[in-house]
CSV table of C-alpha atoms (C1' of nucleotides) in Angstrom, one decimal:
chain,number,residue,atom,x,y,z
G,12,MET,CA,-13.1,-48.8,-28.9
G,13,PRO,CA,-11.1,-45.6,-28.2
G,14,LEU,CA,-13.9,-43.3,-29.1
G,15,LEU,CA,-14.7,-42.4,-25.5
G,16,SER,CA,-11.2,-41.8,-24.5
G,17,ALA,CA,-10.5,-39.8,-27.6
G,18,GLU,CA,-13.5,-37.7,-27.0
G,19,ARG,CA,-12.3,-37.1,-23.4
G,20,GLU,CA,-8.9,-36.2,-24.7
G,21,ARG,CA,-10.4,-33.5,-27.0
G,22,LYS,CA,-13.0,-32.4,-24.6
G,23,LEU,CA,-10.9,-32.9,-21.5
G,24,GLY,CA,-14.0,-33.8,-19.6
G,25,LEU,CA,-16.5,-31.2,-18.4
G,26,ARG,CA,-14.6,-30.7,-15.1
G,27,GLU,CA,-11.4,-29.8,-16.7
G,28,ARG,CA,-13.1,-27.5,-19.2
G,29,LYS,CA,-14.8,-25.7,-16.4
G,30,LYS,CA,-11.6,-25.2,-14.6
G,31,ILE,CA,-9.9,-23.7,-17.6
G,32,GLN,CA,-13.0,-21.5,-18.1
G,33,THR,CA,-12.9,-20.3,-14.5
G,34,ARG,CA,-9.2,-19.6,-14.7
G,35,GLN,CA,-9.7,-17.5,-17.8
G,36,ALA,CA,-12.7,-15.7,-16.3
G,37,ILE,CA,-10.7,-14.7,-13.3
G,38,ARG,CA,-7.7,-13.5,-15.3
G,39,HIS,CA,-9.9,-11.7,-17.8
G,40,ALA,CA,-11.8,-9.8,-15.0
G,41,ALA,CA,-8.5,-9.0,-13.3
G,42,TYR,CA,-6.9,-7.6,-16.4
G,43,ARG,CA,-9.9,-5.5,-17.1
G,44,LEU,CA,-10.0,-4.1,-13.6
G,45,PHE,CA,-6.3,-3.6,-13.5
G,46,ALA,CA,-6.4,-1.6,-16.7
G,47,GLU,CA,-9.3,0.5,-15.5
G,48,GLN,CA,-8.3,1.2,-11.9
G,49,GLY,CA,-4.8,0.0,-11.4
G,50,TYR,CA,-3.4,-3.0,-9.7
G,51,ASP,CA,-3.3,-1.9,-6.1
G,52,ALA,CA,-6.7,-0.3,-6.3
G,53,THR,CA,-8.3,-3.5,-7.3
G,54,PRO,CA,-9.2,-5.8,-4.4
G,55,ILE,CA,-9.5,-9.6,-4.9
G,56,ASP,CA,-13.1,-9.4,-3.9
G,57,GLN,CA,-13.9,-7.2,-6.8
G,58,ILE,CA,-12.2,-9.5,-9.2
G,59,ALA,CA,-14.1,-12.4,-7.7
G,60,GLU,CA,-17.4,-10.6,-8.1
G,61,MET,CA,-16.8,-9.7,-11.7
G,62,ALA,CA,-15.6,-13.3,-12.5
G,63,GLU,CA,-18.7,-14.6,-10.7
G,64,VAL,CA,-16.8,-16.8,-8.3
G,65,SER,CA,-16.1,-16.6,-4.6
G,66,PRO,CA,-13.0,-14.9,-3.3
G,67,SER,CA,-11.8,-18.3,-2.0
G,68,THR,CA,-11.9,-19.7,-5.5
G,69,VAL,CA,-9.7,-16.9,-6.7
G,70,PHE,CA,-7.1,-17.8,-4.1
G,71,ARG,CA,-7.4,-21.4,-5.0
G,72,TYR,CA,-6.5,-20.7,-8.6
G,73,PHE,CA,-3.9,-18.1,-7.9
G,74,PRO,CA,-2.0,-18.4,-4.6
G,75,ALA,CA,-1.1,-14.7,-4.7
G,76,LYS,CA,-2.5,-11.7,-6.5
G,77,GLU,CA,0.6,-11.4,-8.5
G,78,ASP,CA,0.1,-14.8,-9.9
G,79,ILE,CA,-2.9,-13.6,-11.9
G,80,VAL,CA,-0.5,-11.6,-13.9
G,81,LEU,CA,2.6,-13.8,-13.8
G,82,THR,CA,1.0,-16.6,-15.6
G,83,ASP,CA,3.0,-18.6,-18.0
G,84,GLU,CA,6.4,-20.1,-17.5
G,85,TYR,CA,8.9,-19.9,-20.2
G,86,ASP,CA,11.4,-22.1,-18.5
G,87,PRO,CA,10.3,-25.5,-19.7
G,88,VAL,CA,10.2,-24.2,-23.2
G,89,ILE,CA,13.7,-22.7,-22.9
G,90,GLU,CA,15.1,-25.8,-21.5
G,91,GLU,CA,13.6,-28.0,-24.2
G,92,VAL,CA,14.8,-25.9,-27.1
G,93,LEU,CA,18.2,-25.5,-25.4
G,94,ARG,CA,18.7,-29.2,-25.1
G,95,ASP,CA,17.6,-29.7,-28.7
G,96,ARG,CA,20.3,-27.6,-30.1
G,97,PRO,CA,23.3,-29.5,-31.5
G,98,ALA,CA,25.8,-30.3,-28.8
G,99,ASP,CA,28.8,-28.9,-30.6
G,100,GLU,CA,27.2,-25.5,-31.1
G,101,HIS,CA,28.7,-22.8,-29.0
G,102,PRO,CA,26.6,-22.4,-25.8
G,103,VAL,CA,26.0,-18.7,-26.1
G,104,GLU,CA,24.7,-19.3,-29.7
G,105,SER,CA,22.4,-22.1,-28.4
G,106,ILE,CA,21.0,-19.8,-25.8
G,107,ARG,CA,20.5,-17.1,-28.3
G,108,GLN,CA,18.4,-19.5,-30.5
G,109,ALA,CA,16.5,-20.9,-27.6
G,110,LEU,CA,15.5,-17.6,-26.2
G,111,VAL,CA,14.5,-16.1,-29.5
G,112,ALA,CA,12.4,-19.2,-30.2
G,113,SER,CA,10.6,-19.1,-26.8
G,114,LEU,CA,10.1,-15.4,-27.4
G,115,HIS,CA,8.3,-16.1,-30.6
G,116,ASP,CA,6.1,-18.6,-28.8
G,117,LEU,CA,5.2,-16.1,-26.2
G,118,ALA,CA,4.4,-13.3,-28.6
G,119,ARG,CA,2.0,-15.5,-30.5
G,120,SER,CA,0.2,-17.0,-27.5
G,121,GLU,CA,-0.3,-13.7,-25.7
G,122,GLY,CA,-3.2,-11.8,-27.1
G,123,ASP,CA,-3.9,-8.1,-26.6
G,124,ASP,CA,-3.0,-8.4,-23.0
G,125,ILE,CA,0.7,-8.3,-23.7
G,126,ALA,CA,1.0,-4.5,-23.5
G,127,LEU,CA,-0.8,-4.3,-20.1
G,128,ARG,CA,1.1,-7.2,-18.8
G,129,THR,CA,4.5,-5.8,-19.6
G,130,LYS,CA,3.5,-2.5,-18.0
G,131,LEU,CA,2.4,-4.2,-14.8
G,132,LEU,CA,5.7,-6.2,-15.0
G,133,ARG,CA,7.6,-2.9,-15.0
G,134,ASP,CA,5.5,-0.8,-12.6
G,135,VAL,CA,4.2,-3.1,-9.8
G,136,PRO,CA,7.0,-3.9,-7.3
G,137,ALA,CA,5.5,-7.2,-6.2
G,138,ILE,CA,5.3,-8.4,-9.7
G,139,ARG,CA,8.7,-7.3,-10.6
G,140,GLY,CA,10.0,-9.2,-7.6
G,141,ARG,CA,8.4,-12.3,-8.8
G,142,MET,CA,9.8,-11.7,-12.3
G,143,ALA,CA,13.3,-11.5,-10.8
G,144,GLU,CA,12.8,-14.8,-9.1
G,145,ALA,CA,11.7,-16.3,-12.4
G,146,GLN,CA,14.7,-14.9,-14.1
G,147,GLU,CA,17.0,-16.5,-11.5
G,148,GLU,CA,15.3,-19.8,-12.1
G,149,SER,CA,15.9,-19.5,-15.9
G,150,SER,CA,19.5,-18.6,-15.1
G,151,ARG,CA,19.9,-21.8,-13.1
G,152,ILE,CA,18.6,-23.8,-16.0
G,153,VAL,CA,20.8,-22.2,-18.6
G,154,ARG,CA,23.7,-22.6,-16.2
G,155,SER,CA,23.1,-26.3,-15.8
G,156,VAL,CA,23.0,-26.8,-19.6
G,157,LEU,CA,26.3,-24.9,-19.9
G,158,ALA,CA,27.7,-27.1,-17.1
G,159,GLU,CA,26.8,-30.3,-18.9
G,160,ARG,CA,28.5,-29.1,-22.1
G,161,THR,CA,31.6,-27.7,-20.6
G,162,GLY,CA,32.2,-30.3,-17.9
G,163,LYS,CA,32.5,-27.5,-15.3
G,164,PRO,CA,30.6,-27.8,-12.0
G,165,ASP,CA,27.3,-26.0,-12.3
G,166,ASP,CA,28.1,-23.7,-9.4
G,167,ASP,CA,31.1,-22.3,-11.2
G,168,LEU,CA,31.4,-18.6,-10.9
G,169,GLU,CA,32.1,-18.1,-14.6
G,170,LEU,CA,29.1,-20.1,-15.6
G,171,ARG,CA,26.9,-18.2,-13.2
G,172,VAL,CA,28.1,-14.9,-14.6
G,173,ILE,CA,27.7,-15.9,-18.2
G,174,ALA,CA,24.2,-17.3,-17.7
G,175,SER,CA,22.9,-14.5,-15.6
G,176,SER,CA,24.4,-11.9,-17.9
G,177,ILE,CA,22.6,-13.2,-20.9
G,178,LEU,CA,19.3,-13.4,-19.1
G,179,ASN,CA,19.7,-10.0,-17.6
G,180,ALA,CA,20.7,-8.5,-20.9
G,181,LEU,CA,17.6,-9.9,-22.5
G,182,HIS,CA,15.4,-8.7,-19.7
G,183,GLU,CA,16.9,-5.2,-20.1
G,184,THR,CA,16.1,-5.4,-23.8
G,185,ILE,CA,12.5,-6.2,-23.2
G,186,MET,CA,12.2,-3.3,-20.8
G,187,TYR,CA,13.8,-1.0,-23.4
G,188,TRP,CA,11.3,-2.3,-25.9
G,189,VAL,CA,8.4,-1.6,-23.5
G,190,ASP,CA,9.8,1.8,-22.5
G,191,THR,CA,10.1,2.9,-26.1
G,192,GLY,CA,6.5,2.0,-26.9
G,193,GLN,CA,7.1,-1.5,-28.4
G,194,ASN,CA,7.8,0.0,-31.9
G,195,ASP,CA,11.0,-1.8,-32.6
G,196,ASP,CA,11.4,-5.4,-33.7
G,197,LEU,CA,12.1,-7.2,-30.4
G,198,GLU,CA,14.0,-10.0,-32.0
G,199,GLN,CA,16.4,-7.7,-33.7
G,200,LEU,CA,17.0,-5.8,-30.5
G,201,MET,CA,17.8,-9.0,-28.8
G,202,HIS,CA,20.4,-9.9,-31.4
G,203,THR,CA,22.0,-6.5,-31.0
G,204,THR,CA,22.1,-6.9,-27.2
G,205,LEU,CA,23.7,-10.3,-27.4
G,206,ASP,CA,26.3,-9.0,-29.8
G,207,ILE,CA,27.2,-6.3,-27.2
G,208,LEU,CA,27.7,-9.0,-24.6
G,209,ILE,CA,29.7,-11.2,-26.9
G,210,ARG,CA,32.0,-8.4,-28.0
G,211,GLY,CA,32.7,-7.6,-24.3
G,212,LEU,CA,30.8,-4.5,-23.4
G,213,THR,CA,32.9,-2.5,-25.8
G,214,LEU,CA,31.3,0.9,-26.0
G,215,SER,CA,31.1,1.6,-29.7
G,216,ALA,CA,31.7,5.3,-29.0
G,217,LEU,CA,34.9,4.5,-27.1
G,218,SER,CA,36.4,1.6,-29.0
G,219,ASP,CA,39.6,3.6,-29.1
G,220,THR,CA,40.2,3.2,-25.4
G,221,ALA,CA,41.9,0.1,-24.5
G,222,LEU,CA,40.2,-2.3,-22.1
G,223,LYS,CA,42.5,-4.7,-20.3
G,224,PRO,CA,41.7,-7.3,-17.7
G,225,HIS,CA,42.4,-6.2,-14.2
G,226,GLN,CA,46.0,-6.7,-12.8
G,227,GLN,CA,46.5,-7.2,-9.1
O,6,MET,CA,30.1,32.0,19.9
O,7,PRO,CA,29.5,28.7,18.0
O,8,LEU,CA,29.8,26.5,21.1
O,9,LEU,CA,26.1,25.8,21.3
O,10,SER,CA,25.7,25.0,17.6
O,11,ALA,CA,28.8,22.9,17.7
O,12,GLU,CA,27.5,21.0,20.7
O,13,ARG,CA,24.2,20.5,19.0
O,14,GLU,CA,26.0,19.1,16.0
O,15,ARG,CA,27.9,16.6,18.1
O,16,LYS,CA,25.0,15.7,20.3
O,17,LEU,CA,22.4,16.2,17.7
O,18,GLY,CA,19.9,17.1,20.4
O,19,LEU,CA,18.2,14.6,22.7
O,20,ARG,CA,15.4,14.2,20.3
O,21,GLU,CA,17.6,13.2,17.4
O,22,ARG,CA,19.6,10.9,19.5
O,23,LYS,CA,16.5,9.2,20.8
O,24,LYS,CA,15.3,8.7,17.2
O,25,ILE,CA,18.5,7.0,16.2
O,26,GLN,CA,18.4,4.9,19.3
O,27,THR,CA,14.8,3.8,18.6
O,28,ARG,CA,15.7,3.0,15.1
O,29,GLN,CA,18.6,0.8,16.2
O,30,ALA,CA,16.5,-0.8,18.9
O,31,ILE,CA,13.9,-1.9,16.4
O,32,ARG,CA,16.5,-3.2,13.9
O,33,HIS,CA,18.4,-5.0,16.6
O,34,ALA,CA,15.3,-6.7,17.9
O,35,ALA,CA,14.2,-7.6,14.4
O,36,TYR,CA,17.5,-9.1,13.5
O,37,ARG,CA,17.6,-11.2,16.6
O,38,LEU,CA,14.1,-12.5,16.0
O,39,PHE,CA,14.7,-13.1,12.3
O,40,ALA,CA,17.7,-15.1,13.1
O,41,GLU,CA,15.9,-17.2,15.8
O,42,GLN,CA,12.6,-17.8,14.1
O,43,GLY,CA,12.9,-16.7,10.6
O,44,TYR,CA,11.5,-13.6,8.8
O,45,ASP,CA,8.0,-14.7,8.0
O,46,ALA,CA,7.5,-16.2,11.4
O,47,THR,CA,8.2,-12.9,13.1
O,48,PRO,CA,5.3,-10.5,13.3
O,49,ILE,CA,5.8,-6.8,13.6
O,50,ASP,CA,4.0,-6.8,17.0
O,51,GLN,CA,6.7,-9.1,18.4
O,52,ILE,CA,9.5,-6.9,17.1
O,53,ALA,CA,7.7,-3.9,18.6
O,54,GLU,CA,7.4,-5.6,21.9
O,55,MET,CA,11.0,-6.6,22.1
O,56,ALA,CA,12.1,-3.1,21.1
O,57,GLU,CA,9.8,-1.7,23.6
O,58,VAL,CA,7.9,0.6,21.2
O,59,SER,CA,4.4,0.4,19.9
O,60,PRO,CA,3.7,-1.3,16.6
O,61,SER,CA,2.7,2.0,15.1
O,62,THR,CA,6.2,3.3,15.8
O,63,VAL,CA,7.8,0.5,13.9
O,64,PHE,CA,5.7,1.3,10.9
O,65,ARG,CA,6.7,5.0,11.3
O,66,TYR,CA,10.3,4.1,11.1
O,67,PHE,CA,10.1,1.4,8.5
O,68,PRO,CA,7.3,1.8,6.0
O,69,ALA,CA,7.5,-1.9,5.2
O,70,LYS,CA,8.8,-4.9,7.0
O,71,GLU,CA,11.4,-5.4,4.4
O,72,ASP,CA,12.8,-2.0,5.1
O,73,ILE,CA,14.1,-3.1,8.4
O,74,VAL,CA,16.5,-5.3,6.5
O,75,LEU,CA,17.1,-3.2,3.5
O,76,THR,CA,18.7,-0.4,5.2
O,77,ASP,CA,21.5,1.4,3.6
O,78,GLU,CA,21.7,2.8,0.2
O,79,TYR,CA,24.9,2.4,-1.7
O,80,ASP,CA,23.8,4.6,-4.6
O,81,PRO,CA,24.9,8.0,-3.4
O,82,VAL,CA,28.3,6.5,-2.6
O,83,ILE,CA,28.6,4.9,-6.0
O,84,GLU,CA,27.6,8.0,-7.8
O,85,GLU,CA,30.1,10.2,-5.9
O,86,VAL,CA,33.0,7.9,-6.4
O,87,LEU,CA,32.0,7.5,-10.0
O,88,ARG,CA,32.0,11.1,-10.8
O,89,ASP,CA,35.3,11.6,-9.0
O,90,ARG,CA,37.1,9.3,-11.4
O,91,PRO,CA,39.1,11.0,-14.1
O,92,ALA,CA,37.0,11.8,-17.1
O,93,ASP,CA,39.3,10.2,-19.6
O,94,GLU,CA,39.3,6.9,-17.8
O,95,HIS,CA,37.4,4.1,-19.5
O,96,PRO,CA,33.9,4.0,-18.1
O,97,VAL,CA,33.9,0.3,-17.4
O,98,GLU,CA,37.1,0.8,-15.4
O,99,SER,CA,35.6,3.7,-13.5
O,100,ILE,CA,32.7,1.6,-12.6
O,101,ARG,CA,35.0,-1.1,-11.5
O,102,GLN,CA,36.8,1.2,-9.2
O,103,ALA,CA,33.7,2.9,-7.9
O,104,LEU,CA,31.9,-0.3,-7.0
O,105,VAL,CA,34.9,-1.9,-5.4
O,106,ALA,CA,35.3,1.2,-3.3
O,107,SER,CA,31.7,1.3,-2.1
O,108,LEU,CA,32.0,-2.4,-1.4
O,109,HIS,CA,34.8,-1.7,1.0
O,110,ASP,CA,32.8,1.0,2.7
O,111,LEU,CA,30.0,-1.4,3.2
O,112,ALA,CA,32.0,-4.3,4.5
O,113,ARG,CA,33.5,-2.1,7.1
O,114,SER,CA,30.3,-0.3,8.2
O,115,GLU,CA,28.3,-3.5,8.6
O,116,GLY,CA,28.9,-5.4,11.8
O,117,ASP,CA,28.1,-9.0,12.5
O,118,ASP,CA,24.8,-8.7,10.9
O,119,ILE,CA,26.2,-8.9,7.4
O,120,ALA,CA,25.9,-12.7,7.2
O,121,LEU,CA,22.3,-12.7,8.3
O,122,ARG,CA,21.5,-9.9,6.1
O,123,THR,CA,22.9,-11.5,2.9
O,124,LYS,CA,21.0,-14.6,3.7
O,125,LEU,CA,17.8,-12.8,4.1
O,126,LEU,CA,18.6,-11.0,0.9
O,127,ARG,CA,18.9,-14.3,-0.9
O,128,ASP,CA,16.0,-16.2,0.7
O,129,VAL,CA,13.1,-13.8,1.4
O,130,PRO,CA,11.2,-13.1,-1.8
O,131,ALA,CA,10.0,-9.7,-0.7
O,132,ILE,CA,13.4,-8.6,0.2
O,133,ARG,CA,14.9,-9.9,-3.1
O,134,GLY,CA,12.3,-7.9,-4.9
O,135,ARG,CA,13.3,-4.7,-3.2
O,136,MET,CA,16.9,-5.6,-3.9
O,137,ALA,CA,16.1,-5.9,-7.6
O,138,GLU,CA,14.6,-2.4,-7.5
O,139,ALA,CA,17.6,-1.0,-5.8
O,140,GLN,CA,19.8,-2.6,-8.5
O,141,GLU,CA,17.8,-1.0,-11.2
O,142,GLU,CA,18.2,2.4,-9.6
O,143,SER,CA,22.0,1.8,-9.5
O,144,SER,CA,21.9,0.8,-13.1
O,145,ARG,CA,20.1,4.0,-14.0
O,146,ILE,CA,22.8,6.1,-12.2
O,147,VAL,CA,25.7,4.2,-13.8
O,148,ARG,CA,23.9,4.7,-17.2
O,149,SER,CA,23.6,8.4,-16.7
O,150,VAL,CA,27.3,8.8,-16.0
O,151,LEU,CA,28.1,6.7,-19.1
O,152,ALA,CA,25.8,8.9,-21.1
O,153,GLU,CA,27.5,12.0,-19.9
O,154,ARG,CA,30.9,10.7,-20.9
O,155,THR,CA,30.0,9.2,-24.3
O,156,GLY,CA,27.5,11.9,-25.4
O,157,LYS,CA,24.9,9.2,-26.1
O,158,PRO,CA,21.4,9.7,-24.9
O,159,ASP,CA,20.9,8.0,-21.6
O,160,ASP,CA,18.1,5.8,-22.8
O,161,ASP,CA,20.4,4.2,-25.4
O,162,LEU,CA,20.0,0.5,-25.5
O,163,GLU,CA,23.7,-0.1,-25.6
O,164,LEU,CA,24.2,1.9,-22.4
O,165,ARG,CA,21.4,0.2,-20.7
O,166,VAL,CA,22.8,-3.2,-21.5
O,167,ILE,CA,26.3,-2.3,-20.4
O,168,ALA,CA,25.2,-0.7,-17.2
O,169,SER,CA,22.8,-3.4,-16.2
O,170,SER,CA,25.2,-6.1,-17.2
O,171,ILE,CA,27.9,-4.8,-14.9
O,172,LEU,CA,25.5,-4.4,-11.9
O,173,ASN,CA,23.9,-7.8,-12.6
O,174,ALA,CA,27.3,-9.5,-12.8
O,175,LEU,CA,28.4,-8.0,-9.5
O,176,HIS,CA,25.2,-9.0,-7.9
O,177,GLU,CA,25.7,-12.6,-9.1
O,178,THR,CA,29.2,-12.5,-7.7
O,179,ILE,CA,27.9,-11.5,-4.2
O,180,MET,CA,25.4,-14.3,-4.4
O,181,TYR,CA,28.1,-16.7,-5.3
O,182,TRP,CA,30.2,-15.5,-2.4
O,183,VAL,CA,27.3,-16.0,0.0
O,184,ASP,CA,26.5,-19.4,-1.4
O,185,THR,CA,30.0,-20.6,-1.0
O,186,GLY,CA,30.1,-19.5,2.6
O,187,GLN,CA,31.9,-16.2,2.2
O,188,ASN,CA,35.3,-17.8,2.3
O,189,ASP,CA,36.7,-16.1,-0.9
O,190,ASP,CA,38.0,-12.6,-1.2
O,191,LEU,CA,35.0,-10.8,-2.5
O,192,GLU,CA,37.0,-8.0,-4.2
O,193,GLN,CA,39.1,-10.5,-6.1
O,194,LEU,CA,35.9,-12.4,-7.2
O,195,MET,CA,34.5,-9.1,-8.5
O,196,HIS,CA,37.6,-8.4,-10.6
O,197,THR,CA,37.4,-11.9,-12.0
O,198,THR,CA,33.7,-11.3,-12.9
O,199,LEU,CA,34.3,-8.0,-14.6
O,200,ASP,CA,37.1,-9.5,-16.6
O,201,ILE,CA,34.7,-12.2,-17.9
O,202,LEU,CA,32.3,-9.4,-19.0
O,203,ILE,CA,35.0,-7.4,-20.6
O,204,ARG,CA,36.4,-10.4,-22.5
O,205,GLY,CA,32.9,-11.0,-23.9
O,206,LEU,CA,31.6,-14.0,-22.1
O,207,THR,CA,34.2,-16.2,-23.7
O,208,LEU,CA,34.0,-19.5,-21.9
O,209,SER,CA,37.5,-20.4,-21.0
O,210,ALA,CA,36.8,-24.0,-21.6
O,211,LEU,CA,35.5,-23.3,-25.1
O,212,SER,CA,37.8,-20.6,-26.3
O,213,ASP,CA,38.5,-22.7,-29.4
O,214,THR,CA,34.9,-22.2,-30.6
O,215,ALA,CA,34.5,-19.1,-32.6
O,216,LEU,CA,31.9,-16.6,-31.5
O,217,LYS,CA,30.7,-14.2,-34.1
O,218,PRO,CA,28.1,-11.5,-34.0
O,219,HIS,CA,24.8,-12.4,-35.3
O,220,GLN,CA,24.2,-12.1,-39.1
O,221,GLN,CA,20.7,-11.5,-40.3
J,14,DA,C1',7.1,28.0,33.8
J,15,DA,C1',4.7,28.3,29.4
J,16,DC,C1',4.2,27.5,24.8
J,17,DC,C1',4.9,24.9,20.5
J,18,DC,C1',5.9,21.3,17.6
J,19,DT,C1',7.3,16.6,17.0
J,20,DT,C1',7.1,12.0,18.4
J,21,DT,C1',4.5,8.4,20.2
J,22,DG,C1',0.7,5.2,21.4
J,23,DA,C1',-3.9,3.5,21.1
J,24,DG,C1',-7.6,2.0,18.3
J,25,DA,C1',-10.2,1.2,14.4
J,26,DG,C1',-10.2,-0.1,9.5
J,27,DT,C1',-8.6,-2.3,5.0
J,28,DT,C1',-6.7,-6.0,2.3
J,29,DA,C1',-4.1,-10.0,1.2
J,30,DC,C1',-3.9,-14.2,2.4
J,31,DT,C1',-4.9,-19.1,5.3
J,32,DT,C1',-7.6,-22.7,7.2
J,33,DT,C1',-11.5,-25.2,8.0
J,34,DC,C1',-15.7,-27.3,7.0
J,35,DA,C1',-20.0,-28.1,4.9
J,36,DT,C1',-22.2,-28.2,0.2
J,37,DT,C1',-22.3,-28.9,-4.5
J,38,DT,C1',-21.1,-31.1,-8.7
J,39,DG,C1',-18.7,-33.8,-12.3
J,40,DA,C1',-16.9,-38.7,-12.9
J,41,DC,C1',-17.6,-43.5,-13.0
J,42,DG,C1',-19.0,-48.3,-12.1
J,43,DC,C1',-23.3,-50.7,-12.0
D,23,DG,C1',-30.5,-43.7,-15.1
D,24,DC,C1',-28.4,-44.2,-10.3
D,25,DG,C1',-25.7,-44.2,-6.3
D,26,DT,C1',-21.2,-43.5,-4.7
D,27,DC,C1',-16.8,-41.2,-4.5
D,28,DA,C1',-13.6,-37.5,-5.2
D,29,DA,C1',-12.9,-33.0,-6.5
D,30,DA,C1',-14.4,-28.2,-6.9
D,31,DT,C1',-16.7,-24.6,-4.5
D,32,DG,C1',-18.4,-21.2,-1.1
D,33,DA,C1',-19.0,-19.4,3.5
D,34,DA,C1',-16.8,-17.9,7.5
D,35,DA,C1',-13.5,-17.1,10.8
D,36,DG,C1',-8.7,-15.9,11.7
D,37,DT,C1',-4.0,-13.8,11.0
D,38,DA,C1',-0.7,-10.3,9.7
D,39,DA,C1',0.8,-6.3,7.2
D,40,DC,C1',-0.1,-2.1,6.6
D,41,DT,C1',-3.0,2.8,6.9
D,42,DC,C1',-5.4,6.6,9.3
D,43,DT,C1',-6.9,9.3,12.9
D,44,DC,C1',-6.5,11.5,17.2
D,45,DA,C1',-5.2,12.4,21.7
D,46,DA,C1',-1.4,12.2,25.1
D,47,DA,C1',3.5,12.8,26.2
D,48,DG,C1',7.9,14.8,25.7
D,49,DG,C1',11.8,17.6,23.8
D,50,DG,C1',13.0,22.5,22.4
D,51,DT,C1',12.8,27.3,23.1
D,52,DT,C1',11.9,31.7,25.3
DNA sequence: AACCCTTTGAGAGTTACTTTCATTTGACGC
DNA sequence: GCGTCAAATGAAAGTAACTCTCAAAGGGTT
């Protein structure tokens, strides 16, 4: 009879539930304190105290202070969506769809903390550094999918430039969105951005000036 | 008689000379130790000892350990060259020239340490984070020049995307160059990269596939 | 030589981690 | 229910990157 195992699956066992609970408690406390006093001004001990756990436990759940903020990984989502796109679709279009899709996921799963999180992402050097790493990882994934589809080696310069350009442009778009008070429709901004890339960085105000590839 | 002041200018005074000397001694010691034992495995105290200064002095010269590696700023150079380009030249072309020029400067001024430095730049998270910040600053400068020339506001999304794309692509190019053992001609790689951007991320292997701007 | 101002070094303190080890507490077979 | 095992926790000591303060040393100037 699978009743017990089904129950365990739903309830995940008391241990697992407590772990999730603790994790949330720590993050919650941290967010509150970060918002009140700022990131640097908030020592781990204080977070631990408010979350009612020991400092060691905080470090056990989050190897570094930044990890409390840098929570979720988009990468697996991106890769999955990306591989699910039809193989004959143009790669840049696939990436567009995959990233927009994972963005939707994110926007829904994040609660009210999203504003605070994006601000920390922008303002705290340590967090930004980690963000850059994450972006590089995403870039590597996108590149490997591109490599599969084109048959090029995945350390090809062209692929690297294309993949990193797209990720960078979308990152810049998010920062623009944050800087302007998150009033715009992020998805629409992203489409605009990708169109700029695809068109070849042609400045709309300067489209009269010819742009030719470099001649040696 | 301007002899004294001229002498001072050349000699910079004993005090200034000593400062420069100390700075170099610290950096030199640090580079040696980083190369031998790695960045993380090298405490400041050890660097101080080898440089024959006190640990406090190290912190006085370099506010953070990363700063020992992240020395020079390209930004002023870039901005100067950029503003010196003819006003009617296409911005992307100006940027191309400015960045290639400042690259030349850099390649000459850096001695043997350039290989180690680029590796640290790639491998040490803290340093990469700082690098990302520096890139953002460069991007801001490029953007402001673009804004002047086009008359657009300098927080325009299009300008942000264009400026950051160019910087990001060149950064990716340098990383490619490092990853492949610095055998290629970096300047040529950069031209190739910029051409990819200008052409609009058209994958050469897929140029048969049409790429159209997004339709809502 | 005497005075001033800057640089330096010494030392104490803070904070983010790391490691170790003993204690607690779910999980599971019986 | 109950004992046993493994995992989660907490306490404590240690390391390393900074920060701050203050007194000593050393250039610069007259």
